[in-house]
Every structure is written in structure tokens, then in C-alpha cells.
Short mmCIF file of C-alpha atoms in Angstrom, two decimals:
data_model
loop_
_atom_site.label_atom_id
_atom_site.label_comp_id
_atom_site.label_asym_id
_atom_site.label_seq_id
_atom_site.Cartn_x
_atom_site.Cartn_y
_atom_site.Cartn_z
CA MET A 18 -15.68 -34.70 71.40
CA HIS A 19 -15.56 -31.15 70.17
CA VAL A 20 -13.24 -31.04 67.18
CA LEU A 21 -11.84 -27.69 65.67
CA VAL A 22 -10.72 -27.99 61.99
CA VAL A 23 -8.30 -25.48 60.98
CA GLY A 24 -8.39 -24.53 57.32
CA SER A 25 -10.83 -23.07 54.56
CA GLY A 26 -10.95 -25.41 51.52
CA ALA A 27 -12.90 -28.39 50.37
CA ARG A 28 -10.45 -30.48 52.01
CA GLU A 29 -11.71 -29.05 55.38
CA HIS A 30 -15.39 -29.06 54.27
CA ALA A 31 -14.92 -32.92 53.46
CA LEU A 32 -13.20 -33.61 57.03
CA LEU A 33 -16.26 -31.68 58.72
CA LEU A 34 -18.76 -33.81 56.89
CA ALA A 35 -17.10 -37.10 57.64
CA LEU A 36 -16.53 -36.00 61.34
CA ARG A 37 -20.33 -35.24 61.61
CA ARG A 38 -21.02 -38.78 61.03
CA ASP A 39 -18.80 -40.06 64.08
CA PRO A 40 -21.26 -40.68 67.02
CA GLU A 41 -18.64 -39.40 69.56
CA VAL A 42 -18.30 -35.83 67.74
CA ASP A 43 -20.94 -33.86 69.38
CA ALA A 44 -19.67 -30.25 68.35
CA LEU A 45 -17.78 -29.02 65.36
CA SER A 46 -15.87 -25.75 64.74
CA VAL A 47 -13.81 -24.40 61.70
CA ALA A 48 -11.41 -21.63 61.43
CA PRO A 49 -11.48 -19.85 59.04
CA GLY A 50 -13.92 -21.94 56.96
CA ASN A 51 -15.89 -20.81 53.94
CA ALA A 52 -19.53 -20.35 52.70
CA GLY A 53 -20.19 -23.90 52.73
CA THR A 54 -18.62 -25.05 55.99
CA ALA A 55 -20.69 -22.41 57.88
CA ALA A 56 -23.49 -24.84 57.49
CA VAL A 57 -21.70 -27.55 59.06
CA ALA A 58 -19.78 -26.05 61.90
CA ASP A 59 -19.46 -22.98 64.24
CA GLN A 60 -17.20 -20.79 62.17
CA TYR A 61 -14.30 -18.39 63.66
CA GLU A 62 -11.82 -16.10 62.10
CA VAL A 63 -8.47 -16.69 63.16
CA ASP A 64 -4.76 -16.40 61.65
CA ILE A 65 -4.01 -20.14 61.00
CA THR A 66 -0.22 -19.42 60.58
CA SER A 67 -0.16 -18.29 64.32
CA GLY A 68 0.26 -21.17 66.97
CA ASP A 69 -0.73 -18.59 69.64
CA ALA A 70 -3.95 -17.64 67.82
CA VAL A 71 -4.99 -21.14 67.16
CA VAL A 72 -4.35 -22.03 70.69
CA ALA A 73 -6.34 -19.28 72.15
CA LEU A 74 -9.42 -20.08 69.92
CA ALA A 75 -9.12 -23.82 70.92
CA ARG A 76 -9.08 -22.96 74.58
CA ARG A 77 -12.07 -20.35 74.23
CA ILE A 78 -14.32 -22.88 72.42
CA GLY A 79 -13.29 -25.77 74.78
CA ALA A 80 -11.93 -27.96 71.69
CA ASP A 81 -10.83 -31.47 72.62
CA LEU A 82 -9.12 -32.13 69.31
CA VAL A 83 -7.70 -29.75 66.78
CA VAL A 84 -7.26 -31.12 63.15
CA ILE A 85 -4.92 -28.94 60.89
CA GLY A 86 -5.68 -29.24 57.36
CA PRO A 87 -3.38 -27.05 55.33
CA GLU A 88 0.48 -27.66 55.12
CA VAL A 89 1.66 -24.02 55.88
CA PRO A 90 0.54 -23.96 59.40
CA LEU A 91 2.01 -27.43 59.99
CA VAL A 92 5.45 -26.36 58.42
CA LEU A 93 5.33 -23.17 60.81
CA GLY A 94 4.94 -25.35 63.80
CA VAL A 95 1.28 -24.69 64.80
CA ALA A 96 0.70 -28.27 65.88
CA ASP A 97 3.83 -27.85 68.19
CA ALA A 98 1.91 -24.91 69.90
CA VAL A 99 -1.30 -26.68 70.27
CA ARG A 100 0.31 -29.75 71.69
CA ALA A 101 2.27 -27.65 74.13
CA ALA A 102 -0.81 -26.19 75.38
CA GLY A 103 -2.19 -29.62 76.42
CA ILE A 104 -4.70 -29.95 73.66
CA ALA A 105 -4.85 -33.12 71.23
CA CYS A 106 -3.75 -32.20 67.79
CA PHE A 107 -3.88 -34.20 64.55
CA GLY A 108 -0.89 -33.01 62.69
CA PRO A 109 2.82 -33.54 62.68
CA THR A 110 5.27 -31.14 64.54
CA ARG A 111 7.41 -28.46 62.71
CA ASP A 112 10.36 -30.81 62.66
CA ALA A 113 8.34 -33.83 61.00
CA ALA A 114 6.52 -31.48 58.47
CA ARG A 115 9.77 -30.88 56.74
CA ILE A 116 8.93 -34.16 54.91
CA GLU A 117 6.81 -31.73 52.73
CA GLY A 118 8.38 -28.27 53.56
CA SER A 119 11.83 -29.36 52.23
CA LYS A 120 12.18 -31.68 49.31
CA SER A 121 15.79 -32.04 50.16
CA PHE A 122 15.08 -33.33 53.73
CA ALA A 123 12.55 -35.76 52.19
CA LYS A 124 15.07 -37.00 49.86
CA ASP A 125 17.60 -37.48 52.61
CA VAL A 126 15.04 -39.39 54.66
CA MET A 127 13.99 -41.64 51.78
CA ASN A 128 17.50 -42.49 50.96
CA ALA A 129 18.35 -43.36 54.53
CA ALA A 130 15.27 -45.60 54.53
CA GLY A 131 16.06 -47.26 51.40
CA VAL A 132 12.95 -46.06 49.66
CA ARG A 133 12.92 -45.92 45.77
CA THR A 134 12.51 -42.39 44.52
CA ALA A 135 13.55 -40.47 41.55
CA GLY A 136 17.19 -39.53 41.30
CA SER A 137 17.63 -35.75 42.26
CA GLU A 138 19.89 -32.71 42.63
CA ILE A 139 19.52 -29.47 44.39
CA VAL A 140 20.86 -26.43 42.51
CA ASP A 141 20.97 -23.12 44.61
CA ASN A 142 23.57 -21.48 42.35
CA PRO A 143 22.39 -20.15 38.76
CA ALA A 144 26.04 -20.85 37.59
CA HIS A 145 25.48 -24.64 37.98
CA LEU A 146 22.00 -24.73 36.32
CA ASP A 147 22.84 -25.42 32.80
CA ALA A 148 25.20 -28.36 33.77
CA ALA A 149 22.66 -29.84 36.06
CA LEU A 150 19.92 -29.66 33.31
CA ASP A 151 22.12 -31.61 30.96
CA ARG A 152 22.36 -34.27 33.68
CA PHE A 153 18.55 -34.50 34.18
CA GLY A 154 16.68 -34.43 30.96
CA PRO A 155 16.58 -35.19 27.22
CA PRO A 156 18.80 -36.43 25.43
CA GLY A 157 20.21 -38.44 28.17
CA GLY A 158 17.53 -41.18 28.24
CA GLN A 159 14.75 -39.20 30.10
CA SER A 160 11.60 -38.20 28.40
CA ALA A 161 11.29 -34.90 30.26
CA TRP A 162 12.87 -32.47 32.74
CA VAL A 163 11.20 -32.33 36.16
CA VAL A 164 11.97 -28.95 37.78
CA LYS A 165 10.56 -28.43 41.35
CA ASP A 166 10.79 -25.61 44.02
CA ASP A 167 12.38 -27.06 47.03
CA GLY A 168 9.91 -25.52 49.40
CA LEU A 169 6.16 -25.14 49.48
CA ALA A 170 4.41 -24.31 46.26
CA ALA A 171 0.87 -25.30 46.64
CA GLY A 172 1.13 -27.75 43.90
CA LYS A 173 2.07 -25.34 41.26
CA GLY A 174 5.88 -25.08 41.72
CA VAL A 175 6.43 -28.07 39.47
CA VAL A 176 7.37 -28.09 35.70
CA VAL A 177 7.47 -31.37 33.80
CA THR A 178 8.42 -30.70 30.19
CA ALA A 179 10.41 -32.08 27.22
CA ASP A 180 11.19 -28.46 26.35
CA ARG A 181 14.52 -27.41 27.77
CA ASP A 182 14.08 -23.83 27.41
CA ALA A 183 10.78 -23.99 29.43
CA ALA A 184 12.57 -26.09 32.21
CA ARG A 185 15.44 -23.55 32.42
CA ALA A 186 12.96 -20.52 32.66
CA HIS A 187 11.26 -22.23 35.38
CA ALA A 188 14.44 -23.02 37.29
CA ALA A 189 15.96 -19.57 36.57
CA SER A 190 12.62 -17.95 38.13
CA LEU A 191 12.93 -19.94 41.17
CA LEU A 192 16.47 -19.09 41.83
CA ASP A 193 15.93 -15.47 40.90
CA ALA A 194 13.25 -15.59 43.90
CA GLY A 195 15.78 -17.03 46.26
CA HIS A 196 14.25 -20.47 46.20
CA PRO A 197 16.54 -23.69 45.70
CA VAL A 198 15.74 -25.77 42.65
CA LEU A 199 15.18 -29.49 42.98
CA LEU A 200 15.92 -31.34 39.55
CA GLU A 201 14.70 -34.90 39.35
CA SER A 202 14.79 -37.83 37.00
CA PHE A 203 11.45 -38.47 35.30
CA LEU A 204 9.30 -41.47 36.57
CA ASP A 205 7.21 -43.26 34.33
CA GLY A 206 3.82 -44.66 35.01
CA PRO A 207 0.51 -43.50 36.61
CA GLU A 208 0.58 -41.56 39.95
CA VAL A 209 -1.10 -42.87 43.09
CA SER A 210 -1.86 -40.95 46.29
CA LEU A 211 -1.91 -43.11 49.40
CA PHE A 212 -2.95 -41.45 52.49
CA CYS A 213 -1.75 -43.00 55.79
CA VAL A 214 -2.76 -42.06 59.42
CA VAL A 215 0.73 -42.35 61.29
CA ASP A 216 1.62 -42.49 64.91
CA GLY A 217 5.32 -43.03 65.31
CA GLU A 218 5.82 -46.35 63.60
CA THR A 219 2.27 -47.39 63.39
CA VAL A 220 0.66 -47.01 60.04
CA VAL A 221 -2.86 -47.20 59.08
CA PRO A 222 -3.65 -46.75 55.40
CA LEU A 223 -6.55 -45.21 53.75
CA LEU A 224 -7.93 -45.93 50.34
CA PRO A 225 -5.63 -45.17 47.35
CA ALA A 226 -6.65 -42.50 45.01
CA GLN A 227 -5.47 -40.69 41.83
CA ASP A 228 -5.44 -37.03 41.39
CA PHE A 229 -5.13 -34.78 38.30
CA LYS A 230 -2.77 -31.91 38.45
CA ARG A 231 -2.69 -30.48 35.01
CA VAL A 232 -5.44 -27.85 34.27
CA GLY A 233 -6.90 -29.31 31.05
CA ASP A 234 -8.38 -32.55 29.69
CA GLY A 235 -5.70 -34.96 28.71
CA ASP A 236 -3.29 -33.69 31.20
CA SER A 237 -2.86 -30.60 29.13
CA GLY A 238 -1.68 -27.24 30.39
CA PRO A 239 0.17 -26.05 33.55
CA ASN A 240 0.08 -27.77 36.96
CA THR A 241 -2.51 -26.81 39.52
CA GLY A 242 -3.31 -27.47 43.07
CA GLY A 243 -5.38 -30.40 41.77
CA MET A 244 -8.25 -30.43 39.40
CA GLY A 245 -9.97 -33.82 40.46
CA ALA A 246 -9.65 -37.27 41.98
CA TYR A 247 -11.08 -40.81 42.14
CA THR A 248 -10.86 -43.74 44.57
CA PRO A 249 -10.63 -46.56 44.76
CA LEU A 250 -8.31 -47.46 41.84
CA PRO A 251 -9.76 -50.50 40.06
CA TRP A 252 -6.31 -51.10 37.94
CA LEU A 253 -4.12 -51.04 41.14
CA PRO A 254 -3.57 -54.72 42.52
CA ALA A 255 -4.16 -54.90 46.53
CA GLU A 256 -0.58 -56.31 46.68
CA VAL A 257 0.87 -53.13 45.36
CA THR A 258 -0.89 -50.93 47.97
CA THR A 259 0.48 -53.40 50.69
CA SER A 260 3.89 -53.18 49.20
CA ILE A 261 3.64 -49.42 49.19
CA VAL A 262 2.79 -49.36 53.04
CA GLU A 263 5.29 -52.07 54.00
CA ASP A 264 8.30 -51.01 51.75
CA ILE A 265 7.81 -47.22 51.53
CA VAL A 266 5.63 -45.60 54.27
CA LYS A 267 6.57 -47.88 57.27
CA PRO A 268 10.46 -47.44 56.52
CA VAL A 269 10.05 -43.63 56.22
CA ALA A 270 8.11 -43.44 59.42
CA ALA A 271 10.58 -45.53 61.13
CA GLU A 272 13.38 -43.22 59.95
CA LEU A 273 11.69 -40.20 61.13
CA VAL A 274 11.34 -41.66 64.53
CA ARG A 275 15.15 -42.65 64.57
CA ARG A 276 15.98 -39.02 63.68
CA GLY A 277 13.86 -37.75 66.68
CA SER A 278 11.29 -36.44 64.17
CA SER A 279 8.51 -38.77 64.95
CA PHE A 280 5.47 -38.15 62.70
CA SER A 281 1.91 -38.02 64.08
CA GLY A 282 -0.78 -37.29 61.67
CA LEU A 283 -1.41 -37.90 57.97
CA LEU A 284 1.47 -38.88 55.91
CA TYR A 285 0.65 -38.56 52.25
CA ALA A 286 2.71 -40.81 49.74
CA GLY A 287 2.62 -39.48 46.25
CA LEU A 288 3.95 -42.23 44.02
CA ALA A 289 4.36 -43.48 40.34
CA ILE A 290 3.86 -46.94 39.65
CA THR A 291 6.67 -47.47 37.35
CA SER A 292 7.51 -50.28 35.13
CA HIS A 293 9.86 -51.22 38.04
CA GLY A 294 7.49 -50.85 40.74
CA PRO A 295 6.23 -48.07 43.05
CA ALA A 296 8.60 -45.11 43.46
CA VAL A 297 7.89 -41.89 45.51
CA VAL A 298 7.25 -38.70 43.65
CA GLU A 299 6.90 -36.62 46.84
CA PHE A 300 5.45 -36.74 50.52
CA ASN A 301 3.08 -34.40 51.92
CA CYS A 302 2.49 -33.92 55.67
CA ARG A 303 -1.40 -33.54 55.35
CA PHE A 304 -4.50 -34.69 53.86
CA GLY A 305 -4.36 -33.94 49.99
CA ASP A 306 -6.78 -31.80 48.25
CA PRO A 307 -8.72 -33.00 45.98
CA GLU A 308 -8.16 -36.66 46.94
CA THR A 309 -9.64 -36.13 50.47
CA GLN A 310 -13.05 -35.17 49.00
CA ALA A 311 -13.23 -38.58 47.27
CA VAL A 312 -11.56 -40.88 49.86
CA LEU A 313 -13.58 -39.35 52.86
CA ALA A 314 -16.92 -39.92 50.90
CA LEU A 315 -16.50 -43.64 51.27
CA VAL A 316 -15.10 -43.92 54.80
CA ASP A 317 -17.46 -45.77 57.17
CA SER A 318 -15.33 -45.97 60.33
CA PRO A 319 -15.60 -42.97 63.04
CA LEU A 320 -13.15 -40.45 61.57
CA GLY A 321 -13.03 -38.33 64.85
CA GLN A 322 -12.17 -41.47 66.87
CA LEU A 323 -9.43 -42.46 64.24
CA LEU A 324 -7.84 -39.01 64.35
CA ARG A 325 -7.93 -38.77 67.99
CA ALA A 326 -6.34 -41.94 68.57
CA ALA A 327 -3.40 -40.90 66.40
CA ALA A 328 -3.21 -37.59 68.19
CA THR A 329 -3.00 -39.24 71.65
CA GLY A 330 -0.71 -42.12 70.76
CA GLU A 331 -3.28 -44.84 70.71
CA LEU A 332 -3.52 -45.61 66.88
CA ALA A 333 -2.30 -49.16 67.39
CA GLY A 334 -5.46 -50.04 69.18
CA VAL A 335 -7.77 -48.88 66.48
CA PRO A 336 -9.87 -51.66 64.63
CA PRO A 337 -9.59 -52.23 60.92
CA LEU A 338 -11.07 -49.35 59.02
CA GLN A 339 -14.36 -49.95 57.27
CA TRP A 340 -15.31 -48.52 53.97
CA ARG A 341 -18.46 -48.20 51.99
CA ASP A 342 -18.84 -50.19 48.72
CA GLY A 343 -18.39 -48.45 45.50
CA SER A 344 -16.46 -45.47 44.00
CA ALA A 345 -16.37 -41.69 44.62
CA VAL A 346 -15.22 -39.01 41.96
CA ALA A 347 -14.26 -35.47 42.89
CA VAL A 348 -14.25 -32.81 40.18
CA VAL A 349 -12.96 -29.37 40.86
CA LEU A 350 -14.59 -26.28 39.60
CA ALA A 351 -12.03 -23.46 39.06
CA ALA A 352 -12.41 -19.64 38.49
CA GLU A 353 -11.59 -18.02 35.13
CA ASN A 354 -8.00 -17.82 34.69
CA TYR A 355 -6.80 -20.28 37.33
CA PRO A 356 -4.15 -21.41 37.93
CA GLY A 357 -3.12 -17.89 37.16
CA ARG A 358 -4.59 -14.89 39.03
CA PRO A 359 -8.22 -16.09 39.48
CA ARG A 360 -11.42 -13.83 38.77
CA VAL A 361 -13.34 -13.59 42.06
CA GLY A 362 -16.45 -12.09 43.37
CA ASP A 363 -19.01 -13.77 40.83
CA VAL A 364 -22.15 -15.24 42.19
CA ILE A 365 -22.27 -18.96 42.23
CA HIS A 366 -25.60 -20.68 41.37
CA GLY A 367 -26.24 -24.20 42.48
CA ALA A 368 -23.62 -24.27 45.17
CA ASP A 369 -25.89 -25.82 47.67
CA ALA A 370 -26.54 -28.95 45.90
CA ASP A 371 -25.76 -32.40 47.23
CA GLY A 372 -22.20 -33.50 46.86
CA VAL A 373 -20.88 -29.89 46.54
CA LEU A 374 -17.94 -29.14 48.79
CA HIS A 375 -16.86 -25.43 49.05
CA ALA A 376 -13.24 -24.19 48.76
CA GLY A 377 -12.80 -20.64 47.25
CA THR A 378 -16.27 -19.14 48.33
CA ALA A 379 -17.47 -16.51 50.46
CA ARG A 380 -21.18 -15.14 51.54
CA ARG A 381 -21.95 -11.70 50.74
CA ASP A 382 -23.99 -9.26 52.88
CA ASP A 383 -26.99 -9.97 50.77
CA GLY A 384 -26.60 -13.75 51.22
CA ALA A 385 -25.17 -14.60 47.94
CA VAL A 386 -22.46 -17.10 47.64
CA VAL A 387 -19.60 -15.77 45.51
CA SER A 388 -16.24 -16.97 44.46
CA SER A 389 -13.16 -15.88 46.53
CA GLY A 390 -10.19 -17.99 44.99
CA GLY A 391 -8.89 -20.20 42.30
CA ARG A 392 -10.45 -23.61 43.30
CA VAL A 393 -14.12 -22.71 44.01
CA LEU A 394 -15.72 -25.93 44.32
CA SER A 395 -15.37 -29.60 44.55
CA VAL A 396 -18.13 -31.75 43.26
CA VAL A 397 -18.31 -35.37 44.63
CA GLY A 398 -20.12 -38.22 43.07
CA THR A 399 -20.63 -41.74 44.42
CA GLY A 400 -21.72 -44.79 42.85
CA ALA A 401 -21.65 -48.53 42.43
CA ASP A 402 -18.73 -48.34 40.35
CA LEU A 403 -16.44 -45.80 38.74
CA VAL A 404 -18.71 -45.11 35.66
CA ALA A 405 -21.64 -44.56 38.11
CA ALA A 406 -19.79 -42.02 40.41
CA ARG A 407 -18.64 -40.11 37.46
CA GLU A 408 -21.99 -39.77 36.06
CA GLU A 409 -23.30 -38.52 39.16
CA ALA A 410 -20.32 -35.95 39.67
CA TYR A 411 -20.86 -34.50 36.22
CA ARG A 412 -24.44 -34.45 36.52
CA THR A 413 -24.20 -32.17 39.67
CA MET A 414 -21.65 -30.17 37.89
CA ALA A 415 -23.95 -29.46 35.08
CA SER A 416 -26.47 -27.75 37.51
CA ILE A 417 -23.78 -25.12 38.80
CA ARG A 418 -23.36 -21.78 37.20
CA LEU A 419 -20.16 -19.52 37.70
CA PRO A 420 -19.10 -17.10 34.97
CA GLY A 421 -15.86 -17.96 33.15
CA SER A 422 -15.29 -21.07 35.39
CA HIS A 423 -13.75 -24.37 33.97
CA PHE A 424 -13.36 -28.08 34.96
CA ARG A 425 -11.85 -31.15 33.62
CA SER A 426 -14.23 -33.74 31.95
CA ASP A 427 -12.07 -36.63 32.17
CA ILE A 428 -11.41 -37.07 35.91
CA GLY A 429 -11.42 -41.06 36.22
CA LEU A 430 -12.18 -41.55 32.46
CA ALA A 431 -9.15 -43.55 31.54
CA ALA A 432 -9.75 -45.94 34.63
CA ALA A 433 -13.54 -46.28 34.12
CA GLU A 434 -12.83 -47.37 30.43
CA GLY A 435 -10.26 -49.83 31.48
CA ARG A 436 -7.39 -47.93 29.69
CA ILE A 437 -4.87 -48.22 32.73
CA SER A 438 -3.09 -51.36 33.58
CA VAL A 439 0.14 -52.06 35.68
CA SER A 440 2.31 -54.88 34.79
CA GLU A 441 5.99 -55.07 35.54
CA GLY A 442 8.18 -54.27 32.67
CA ASP A 443 5.24 -52.60 30.76
CA ASP A 444 5.20 -48.98 30.42
CA GLN A 445 1.60 -48.94 29.03
CA ALA A 446 0.19 -47.33 32.05
CA ALA A 447 2.72 -44.30 31.45
CA ARG A 448 1.26 -43.90 27.99
CA ASP A 449 -2.31 -43.84 29.23
CA GLU A 450 -1.84 -41.61 32.06
CA PRO A 451 1.23 -39.23 31.29
CA ARG A 452 2.65 -37.15 34.11
#
């Protein structure tokens, strides 16, 4: 099987490494890739937002399966073009990808499916903003305002704040840019990311993970695309994961089928484990970054065969997934000034170490690997438990040099120290891992 992976981040690097372990995958290609993926797969330049361009490349190289990593090409319908060309594709249609591309569509689907999620309201007129803010934040019983861009924002279109002025400023900036604003009620409790491979109403969950969106230790600073993640979650009972699949993911998948928007690909449920049980924060239509880097480090089943089964309507026949023992931790190394405009072009030393996945990297004509984006590398550590996995990840991180770069030192720390717990009616978890 020749697999073409579309994308250029650490998520795609992780996908390639996991696909390489599948004995049925005998050729790997990536477009456009980065300095790290070039060592794993044949690399091609392509406009990943153009269905015609991706189809032309897939035909030229003889790809049997196309795996689309990022959300933008999925929302633009690139998977539709690949399927229309008769090539198996792992990734939802444009219609189904609205589960991420439009938060208002996702809310409508969840409400129809009877899935618990935050109360919400769409504001598309600045004249209605102040009244809506009064309904969704302090002092009306909520601990914070949650203000989101209704469309795609690469994880950085969200502000969660107890400061009304900050909430209003963010909402006003979105409205000024012509973007509708989604206001949500605040959900207490630690967040969980659960990836599920989905084919219509068939749902196969992967390991649950937790990611860290804020840029600084202790969940300080602005939101980012993600600064790290770990898996599995020692504090999350197995029955809670089962409940998420049965009571949340399967009903949403069934509702999409009912609407004629059947989902085929990776459905990512972002949840808060509140004092009243799991509630959906958001759905994404693709593998998450950086959770993928941690989760795929532990997968022991042949990934190519799993993704092909979903792409060809045969997921129901896949045997139970197998996982390696232990834990995995992914820590993101970010460029100076990220999540603002990042400094780029600096030489990276140590980027070829084991466990280092590339994202915002490029190779200069002289062979040096340089930074080319905000999130530059993901460093993955594995071990017998979370403590050992953290030690390995941060030991590798200490060997990497990039001027002005920064990373969080507390990825998975609260869980490793046993400071997260979940029990109905108890909001201790919310205090340990604030959102």
C-alpha cells in the first residue's frame, strides 16, 4: 500500500512514523512535509487546499490511500475531490467537516443528538454583543466568559477570561473582521481529547489524551495551537471513556448519518469532565496536534490498515486495537514570540534526536535545519509510566538549541503527581487543571 499524507506539521510526522510500522505499507509520500518528514517519506510540493492538485499528485505517484492531516483542506472539500477520483481517502467530506468548520453547525448537531455541551449563543451583530455578554459570564454564576470564533482559528480563536473588557475586546475584533462570535457557558473540570476513527455509525476509539492550550506553565498566557499532551490519563476511569463513546460520539456520528452528512475519518471529541459528567467543548474533524504525537507513539496495531478500513467502509471488520504498555508525553518547542508572529530562520541544533518530530522546520541550501513556523518541534518521550515518559521527553528537550525558543515545563505534571481526580459532584479537578 502506498500512502500519501497531506500536511506539514508534527502531526503528519507522527502519522508517517506510525504508518511506517505497518507491514502492509510499502511506500510513503508526504505533501508538502517539512525537514523531518523528508527522512521518512518521499516529499512533494503541492497546494493542499486544492483538490485538483492533491488528486493530480496522488495519481502521479500511484497512491492507494490519501490521509489528510489539517482541517483547512478538509473544510474546503479536498477529501471529496480525492474520493471522486476513485482514490481511497481518510478524511471527511466538506459537508461532514462542518463539525469543526462551523461551531454553530456542531452545536445544532449536538443538540439534535441529545449530547451534553455548553450553552451557547451566536452573535453576528455588534449591537447585540453587550447584552449577550451579560448572559454568558460573571456575575451570573459563571466563573469566566468563553468567546470563540465561529469558524476555523487554528486553536487560537478562543478567549476564556474573567475580565469582561478582555472578553468584549476579543468578540469585537472578531465581529470587526466579519466573523460571527460564539459565546459559551464555562465548563468546569479537566479537558480530555478522545480521537475516534469513524465510518458512518461505526466508532473505534483511540487512547484518551489531554493537551495544554495555554502558552505558559500553570495555564498562563494566551491560547495556542497546543503546547503539549500526554496519554493515557491515569485519573480517568475506563467507564468514563466508554460513556464518552456511547453517549457522545456514537450519537453525533448517527446524527450526521441521519442528516446525509455521514462522517468518515477521525472525529475528535474535545471534552470537559465536569462535576456533572463529560460535556463537549468542541468537535474537530481530524487528528489533533499535539495529542497525535503522544497517542500514535503507543499504537501497536497496523495504522495503515485501520485508516484504509475506515476509508473503504470496512471499519466494522477491524479487530480490537492493540496498544503498547506505558505512557507517552509530547512537549512542543515554540519559536520566539509564539503565539504571536514567530521569529523564523534560526538554526536548530539537536533536531535529529530520537523522539523529535518536526513541524515548523525547513532545510537550508547548506543543509542546516532552520525554524519556519511558530510551533517548531514536538519532543515525544515514552516510559513505563507518566513520570518516566516526562523524564525522557524533557531530557531530549534539554539537548535541543533554538535561539529565543520556549516550551512548557509542566506537561502532564499534575497527573504524574496525582493531583487530578474525577468524582461526581466534586470540582477539585477544575481547580487542579483550570481551563
